[in-house]
Amino acid sequence: MTDDPVSSTSGRSDPARFNGGSTSGSLAVGRKLQPKRFVRQQIPDDVLLNEDLNDAIAVLPANYSFEVHKTVWRLKQAKAKRVAIQFPEGLLMYSCVIADILESFADVEHCFILGDVTYGACCIDDFSAAALGADFLVHYGHSCLVPVDVTKVPCMYIFVDIKIDTEHLIDSIRFNFAPGSNLILAGTIQFASSIQLAKQQLASDFPSLIIPQSKPLSPGEVLGCTAPVIAQSADAIVFVADGRFHLEAIMIANPDIPAFRYDPYGRVLTEEHYDHLGMRQARRKAIETAQKAKQFGLILGTLGRQGNPRILDHLQGIMRQKGMDFTVVLLSEVAPWKLDMMSNVDAWIQIACPRLSIDWGDGFHKPTLTPYEAMIALDQVPGWWQVGVDSKENYPMDYYAKDGGIWNSTWQQKNVRAKVKA
């Protein structure tokens, strides 16, 4: 997130601008007032040029941007003394080094590492940070899915931009696609800057190349549960990531567009496939089975911010109106063996991660629906297979999209595209 803005670079306040009126009548009439201008606060030289700090930073990988100078300065500004830091599994190996740096150079008295598993930005654990007495939380590796004005303690997100061999990515695209192809370029947040650079350098060969955006995500960013819907005229999706999880989200949202994955570490471009028919058949079967259930279980995920109480309240309201029996269960990890212990439940609705149901639904012995699937089962929205449904919608992957359906979990103001039945 950006630092707090300050007024003009001169450091002087214009009394006419900030004190509620002009200093003279001639000022208001004879001179056009300039619009307010703001600049980001600059990191001071005693942080940027601190030799000991820079030596400590040099221990970290040079192509990983942990934004240490910015973090040190922000913590100094906040006068933070007890700081919690949170990492996804792939970055946890750097946590101790960063904790030492923050304690040594940011006037932090105690920096503690949140060790619970972190799957994504939805797992930001501001509740645990607050419970541990932290006065600041730094979350690494994900974009700001949960706004900082919502978190229980002051928070900043560090995307951890990773520099890759962009020239090889560009050469791979030029070699495999005909000039003028309508390409879509996207990936995970770590490679956002490389994706933007590649687009600029590919502009002459692929003038129609697009980096899509599903707000509030950054341009080109895709989550495992949230991906943009792309125009059918696109010839191919090129996705920059070292795994398939995020790629599968954009494939599910756009099943008719060929998808290719560029692995920035293996430097390999491969065509990827997904069993759309099998997934849809499995999810439809789960929905139709759940519609026959007598007793429902509503799971509110407690891993970070995965579970959204607003969705829980909405579902409870619908089910009460219908006179349905249900039980609310709080779980940090939604595992089949845990659900099996509650044998009286005929079907589950999990408000945690949609991919738990989509990817591993067959592993649960009772139907385990996503909020979207629950809305279908409760007759609030039509299923994608039903007559009259726009086939272009497909299976939606809009869980955190600003313009997502009534089932989604966004913290942003949104225009709801689906209406609840009366």
Coordinates of C-alpha atoms in Angstrom, one line a residue, residues 5-371:
P5 CA 0.4 11.5 1.2
V6 CA 1.7 14.9 2.2
S7 CA 1.1 18.3 0.8
S8 CA 3.2 20.0 -1.9
T9 CA 7.0 19.4 -2.1
S10 CA 7.7 23.0 -1.0
G11 CA 6.6 22.1 2.5
R12 CA 4.6 25.3 2.9
S13 CA 0.8 25.3 3.2
D14 CA -1.1 27.7 1.0
P15 CA -3.5 29.5 3.4
A16 CA -6.0 30.0 0.7
R17 CA -6.0 26.3 0.0
F18 CA -6.0 24.9 3.5
N19 CA -7.5 27.5 5.8
G20 CA -11.0 27.8 4.2
G21 CA -10.7 31.0 2.2
S22 CA -8.4 33.3 0.2
T23 CA -6.2 35.9 1.8
S24 CA -7.5 38.7 -0.3
G25 CA -10.3 39.4 -2.7
S26 CA -7.9 39.9 -5.6
L27 CA -6.6 36.4 -5.1
A28 CA -10.0 34.8 -5.6
V29 CA -10.8 36.9 -8.7
G30 CA -7.5 37.6 -10.4
R31 CA -5.7 34.3 -10.0
K32 CA -6.9 30.8 -10.8
L33 CA -6.4 28.5 -7.9
Q34 CA -4.3 25.5 -8.7
P35 CA -5.6 22.1 -7.8
K36 CA -4.3 20.4 -4.7
R37 CA -1.3 18.3 -5.4
F38 CA 0.0 15.5 -3.2
V39 CA 3.2 13.4 -3.3
R40 CA 4.1 10.3 -1.5
Q41 CA 6.3 10.7 1.5
Q42 CA 9.9 10.0 0.5
I43 CA 12.0 7.5 2.4
P44 CA 14.7 9.6 4.1
D45 CA 18.4 9.1 3.3
D46 CA 19.2 7.8 6.8
V47 CA 17.1 4.8 5.9
L48 CA 17.9 4.4 2.2
L49 CA 21.7 5.0 2.6
N50 CA 22.2 3.2 5.9
E51 CA 25.1 0.9 5.1
D52 CA 24.4 -1.6 7.9
L53 CA 20.8 -1.9 6.8
N54 CA 21.8 -2.4 3.2
D55 CA 24.3 -5.0 4.2
A56 CA 21.6 -6.9 6.1
I57 CA 19.3 -6.6 3.1
A58 CA 22.0 -8.0 0.8
V59 CA 21.5 -11.4 2.5
L60 CA 18.0 -11.7 0.9
P61 CA 17.7 -12.7 -2.8
A62 CA 18.5 -9.8 -5.1
N63 CA 15.6 -10.5 -7.4
Y64 CA 13.0 -10.5 -4.6
S65 CA 11.6 -7.1 -3.6
F66 CA 10.8 -7.3 0.1
E67 CA 10.6 -3.5 0.2
V68 CA 12.6 -3.4 3.4
H69 CA 13.5 0.3 3.3
K70 CA 9.8 1.2 2.9
T71 CA 8.8 -1.2 5.7
V72 CA 11.4 0.2 8.1
W73 CA 10.4 3.7 7.4
R74 CA 6.7 2.9 7.7
L75 CA 7.2 1.2 11.1
K76 CA 9.3 4.1 12.3
Q77 CA 6.5 6.5 11.3
A78 CA 3.9 4.4 13.1
K79 CA 6.1 4.1 16.1
A80 CA 5.3 0.4 16.1
K81 CA 6.9 -1.6 18.9
R82 CA 5.3 -5.1 18.6
V83 CA 5.1 -6.1 14.9
A84 CA 3.6 -9.3 13.5
I85 CA 4.9 -10.5 10.1
Q86 CA 3.1 -13.1 8.0
F87 CA 4.4 -15.1 5.0
P88 CA 3.1 -17.7 2.6
E89 CA 4.9 -21.1 2.8
G90 CA 7.2 -20.3 -0.1
L91 CA 8.6 -17.2 1.6
L92 CA 8.7 -18.3 5.2
M93 CA 12.4 -19.2 4.9
Y94 CA 13.2 -15.5 4.8
S95 CA 11.0 -14.6 7.8
C96 CA 13.8 -14.8 10.5
V97 CA 16.1 -12.6 8.5
I98 CA 13.4 -10.0 8.0
A99 CA 12.4 -10.1 11.7
D100 CA 16.0 -9.5 12.7
I101 CA 16.2 -6.5 10.3
L102 CA 13.0 -4.9 11.6
E103 CA 14.1 -5.3 15.2
S104 CA 17.6 -3.9 14.4
F105 CA 16.6 -0.9 12.2
A106 CA 12.9 0.0 12.6
D107 CA 13.0 0.6 16.4
V108 CA 10.8 -2.5 16.8
E109 CA 11.1 -4.1 20.3
H110 CA 9.5 -7.4 19.4
C111 CA 8.9 -8.9 15.9
F112 CA 7.0 -12.2 15.9
I113 CA 6.3 -14.5 13.0
L114 CA 2.8 -15.8 12.5
G115 CA 3.3 -19.5 11.8
D116 CA -0.1 -20.7 10.7
V117 CA -0.5 -21.7 7.1
T118 CA -1.1 -18.8 4.7
Y119 CA -2.7 -19.8 1.4
G120 CA -3.4 -16.3 0.1
A121 CA -4.4 -12.8 0.9
C122 CA -7.7 -14.1 2.3
C123 CA -5.6 -15.6 5.1
I124 CA -4.3 -12.3 6.5
D125 CA -4.4 -12.9 10.2
D126 CA -5.0 -9.5 11.8
F127 CA -7.2 -11.1 14.4
S128 CA -4.3 -13.2 15.7
A129 CA -2.0 -10.3 15.5
A130 CA -4.3 -8.2 17.6
A131 CA -4.8 -11.0 20.1
L132 CA -1.0 -11.3 20.5
G133 CA -0.8 -7.6 21.3
A134 CA 0.7 -6.5 18.0
D135 CA 0.4 -2.8 17.1
F136 CA 1.3 -3.5 13.4
L137 CA 1.0 -6.3 10.9
V138 CA 3.1 -6.8 7.7
H139 CA 1.7 -9.3 5.3
Y140 CA 4.1 -10.6 2.6
G141 CA 3.4 -12.2 -0.8
H142 CA -0.1 -11.1 -1.6
S143 CA -2.1 -8.1 -2.7
C144 CA -4.3 -6.1 -0.4
L145 CA -7.5 -8.1 -0.7
V146 CA -8.7 -7.1 2.7
P147 CA -8.5 -3.2 2.9
V148 CA -6.2 -1.7 5.5
D149 CA -9.1 0.3 6.9
V150 CA -10.9 -3.0 7.8
T151 CA -8.1 -4.8 9.6
K152 CA -8.0 -4.9 13.4
V153 CA -4.5 -3.5 13.6
P154 CA -2.6 -1.2 11.2
C155 CA -1.4 -3.2 8.3
M156 CA 0.8 -3.0 5.2
Y157 CA 1.0 -5.5 2.3
I158 CA 4.3 -6.3 0.6
F159 CA 3.7 -8.0 -2.8
V160 CA 7.2 -9.3 -3.0
D161 CA 7.7 -8.6 -6.7
I162 CA 10.1 -11.2 -8.2
K163 CA 12.3 -10.2 -11.2
I164 CA 12.5 -12.9 -13.9
D165 CA 14.1 -13.3 -17.2
T166 CA 11.5 -11.2 -19.1
E167 CA 13.4 -11.4 -22.4
H168 CA 13.0 -15.2 -22.4
L169 CA 9.3 -14.8 -21.7
I170 CA 9.0 -12.4 -24.6
D171 CA 11.0 -14.6 -26.9
S172 CA 8.9 -17.6 -26.0
I173 CA 5.7 -15.7 -26.9
R174 CA 7.1 -14.4 -30.2
F175 CA 8.3 -17.9 -31.1
N176 CA 5.0 -19.7 -30.4
F177 CA 2.3 -17.2 -31.5
A178 CA 1.7 -15.6 -34.8
P179 CA 2.1 -11.8 -35.0
G180 CA -1.2 -10.1 -34.5
S181 CA -2.7 -12.9 -32.3
N182 CA -5.2 -11.7 -29.7
L183 CA -3.3 -12.6 -26.6
I184 CA -4.2 -12.3 -22.9
L185 CA -1.3 -11.9 -20.5
A186 CA -1.8 -12.5 -16.8
G187 CA -0.2 -14.2 -13.8
T188 CA 0.3 -14.1 -10.0
I189 CA 1.0 -10.9 -8.2
Q190 CA 4.7 -11.6 -7.8
F191 CA 5.2 -11.3 -11.6
A192 CA 3.0 -8.2 -12.1
S193 CA 5.8 -5.8 -13.1
S194 CA 7.4 -8.4 -15.5
I195 CA 4.0 -8.9 -17.1
Q196 CA 3.7 -5.1 -17.6
L197 CA 7.2 -4.9 -19.1
A198 CA 6.5 -7.8 -21.4
K199 CA 3.4 -6.1 -22.7
Q200 CA 5.3 -3.0 -23.6
Q201 CA 7.9 -4.9 -25.5
L202 CA 5.4 -7.1 -27.3
A203 CA 3.3 -4.1 -28.4
S204 CA 4.7 -4.0 -32.0
D205 CA 4.1 -7.7 -32.6
F206 CA 0.8 -8.1 -30.7
P207 CA -0.9 -4.7 -30.7
S208 CA -4.1 -6.1 -29.3
L209 CA -2.5 -7.9 -26.3
I210 CA -4.5 -7.2 -23.2
I211 CA -3.7 -7.5 -19.5
P212 CA -7.1 -8.1 -17.9
Q213 CA -8.3 -6.9 -14.5
S214 CA -10.9 -8.1 -12.1
K215 CA -11.2 -5.3 -9.6
P216 CA -10.1 -4.8 -6.8
L217 CA -7.2 -7.0 -7.9
S218 CA -4.2 -5.5 -9.7
P219 CA -4.1 -5.6 -13.5
G220 CA -3.2 -9.1 -14.6
E221 CA -3.5 -10.5 -11.1
V222 CA -5.5 -13.7 -10.7
L223 CA -6.4 -15.5 -7.5
G224 CA -7.3 -19.1 -7.1
C225 CA -11.0 -18.1 -6.6
T226 CA -11.1 -14.8 -8.6
A227 CA -10.3 -14.3 -12.3
P228 CA -11.5 -12.0 -15.1
V229 CA -13.9 -13.0 -17.8
I230 CA -12.3 -12.4 -21.2
A231 CA -13.9 -11.7 -24.5
Q232 CA -14.4 -14.7 -26.7
S233 CA -12.3 -13.1 -29.4
A234 CA -9.1 -13.9 -27.5
D235 CA -6.8 -16.4 -29.2
A236 CA -4.9 -17.6 -26.1
I237 CA -4.2 -16.9 -22.5
V238 CA -0.5 -16.7 -21.5
F239 CA -0.2 -17.1 -17.7
V240 CA 3.0 -16.5 -15.8
A241 CA 3.2 -18.7 -12.7
D242 CA 5.2 -21.6 -11.3
G243 CA 2.1 -23.7 -10.7
R244 CA -1.4 -24.4 -12.0
F245 CA -3.6 -23.3 -9.1
H246 CA -4.1 -19.7 -10.1
L247 CA -4.1 -20.6 -13.8
E248 CA -7.0 -23.0 -13.3
A249 CA -9.1 -20.1 -12.0
I250 CA -8.8 -18.2 -15.2
M251 CA -9.3 -21.4 -17.2
I252 CA -12.6 -22.2 -15.3
A253 CA -13.8 -18.6 -15.9
N254 CA -12.9 -18.8 -19.6
P255 CA -13.2 -22.5 -20.7
D256 CA -13.3 -21.8 -24.5
I257 CA -9.9 -19.9 -24.6
P258 CA -6.7 -22.0 -25.0
A259 CA -4.4 -21.5 -22.0
F260 CA -0.6 -21.6 -21.8
R261 CA 1.6 -21.4 -18.7
Y262 CA 5.0 -19.8 -18.7
D263 CA 7.1 -21.2 -15.7
P264 CA 9.5 -18.4 -14.9
Y265 CA 11.8 -20.7 -13.0
G266 CA 11.9 -23.6 -15.4
R267 CA 11.7 -21.1 -18.4
V268 CA 9.2 -23.4 -20.1
L269 CA 6.0 -22.5 -22.0
T270 CA 3.4 -25.3 -22.0
E271 CA -0.2 -25.6 -23.1
E272 CA -2.5 -26.5 -20.2
H273 CA -5.8 -28.3 -20.1
Y274 CA -8.7 -28.6 -17.6
D275 CA -11.5 -31.1 -17.4
H276 CA -14.3 -28.6 -17.5
L277 CA -17.0 -31.1 -18.2
G278 CA -16.0 -33.4 -15.4
M279 CA -15.8 -30.5 -12.9
R280 CA -19.2 -29.2 -13.8
Q281 CA -20.8 -32.6 -13.7
A282 CA -19.3 -33.2 -10.2
R283 CA -20.5 -29.9 -8.9
R284 CA -23.9 -30.2 -10.4
K285 CA -24.3 -33.6 -8.8
A286 CA -23.2 -32.2 -5.4
I287 CA -25.8 -29.4 -5.7
E288 CA -28.6 -31.6 -6.7
T289 CA -27.8 -34.0 -3.8
A290 CA -27.7 -31.2 -1.3
Q291 CA -31.1 -30.0 -2.4
K292 CA -32.5 -33.2 -0.9
A293 CA -30.8 -32.6 2.5
K294 CA -32.8 -32.3 5.7
Q295 CA -30.0 -31.0 7.9
F296 CA -27.3 -28.5 6.7
G297 CA -24.0 -27.5 8.2
L298 CA -22.7 -24.0 7.6
I299 CA -18.9 -23.8 7.9
L300 CA -17.4 -20.4 8.6
G301 CA -13.7 -20.6 7.9
T302 CA -11.5 -19.1 10.7
L303 CA -8.2 -19.2 8.9
G304 CA -7.4 -15.5 8.7
R305 CA -10.1 -13.7 6.9
Q306 CA -11.3 -16.6 4.7
G307 CA -14.7 -16.8 6.4
N308 CA -16.9 -13.8 5.7
P309 CA -19.7 -13.3 8.4
R310 CA -21.7 -11.3 5.9
I311 CA -22.2 -14.4 3.7
L312 CA -23.0 -16.5 6.7
D313 CA -25.7 -14.0 7.8
H314 CA -27.1 -14.0 4.3
L315 CA -27.4 -17.8 4.1
Q316 CA -28.8 -18.1 7.5
G317 CA -31.5 -15.5 6.6
I318 CA -32.5 -17.5 3.5
M319 CA -32.6 -20.8 5.3
R320 CA -34.6 -19.5 8.3
Q321 CA -37.1 -18.0 5.8
K322 CA -37.4 -21.5 4.2
G323 CA -37.7 -23.2 7.6
M324 CA -34.6 -25.2 7.1
D325 CA -32.6 -26.9 9.8
F326 CA -28.9 -26.0 10.0
T327 CA -25.9 -25.9 12.3
V328 CA -23.0 -23.4 12.2
V329 CA -19.5 -24.7 12.6
L330 CA -16.3 -22.7 12.9
L331 CA -13.2 -24.4 11.3
S332 CA -9.7 -23.2 10.4
E333 CA -9.1 -26.2 8.2
V334 CA -12.0 -27.9 6.4
A335 CA -11.0 -31.5 6.4
P336 CA -13.3 -34.5 5.5
W337 CA -12.4 -36.4 8.7
K338 CA -13.6 -33.5 10.8
L339 CA -16.9 -33.2 8.9
D340 CA -17.5 -37.0 9.2
M341 CA -17.6 -36.6 13.0
M342 CA -20.9 -34.7 12.6
S343 CA -22.8 -37.5 11.0
N344 CA -26.2 -35.9 11.4
V345 CA -25.4 -33.3 8.8
D346 CA -26.6 -34.2 5.3
A347 CA -24.9 -31.5 3.3
W348 CA -22.3 -28.7 4.0
I349 CA -21.9 -25.2 2.8
Q350 CA -18.3 -24.0 3.4
I351 CA -17.6 -20.2 3.6
A352 CA -13.8 -20.5 3.4
C353 CA -12.3 -21.2 0.0
P354 CA -14.3 -22.2 -3.1
R355 CA -11.5 -24.3 -4.4
L356 CA -11.9 -26.7 -1.5
S357 CA -15.2 -27.8 -3.1
I358 CA -14.2 -27.4 -6.7
D359 CA -10.8 -29.3 -6.4
W360 CA -11.4 -31.7 -3.6
G361 CA -15.2 -32.1 -3.5
D362 CA -15.0 -35.8 -4.2
G363 CA -13.0 -36.3 -1.1
F364 CA -15.9 -35.2 1.1
H365 CA -18.4 -37.9 1.9
K366 CA -21.3 -35.4 2.0
P367 CA -22.0 -32.7 -0.6
T368 CA -19.8 -29.7 0.3
L369 CA -20.9 -26.6 -1.5
T370 CA -19.4 -23.2 -2.2
P371 CA -21.6 -20.1 -1.4

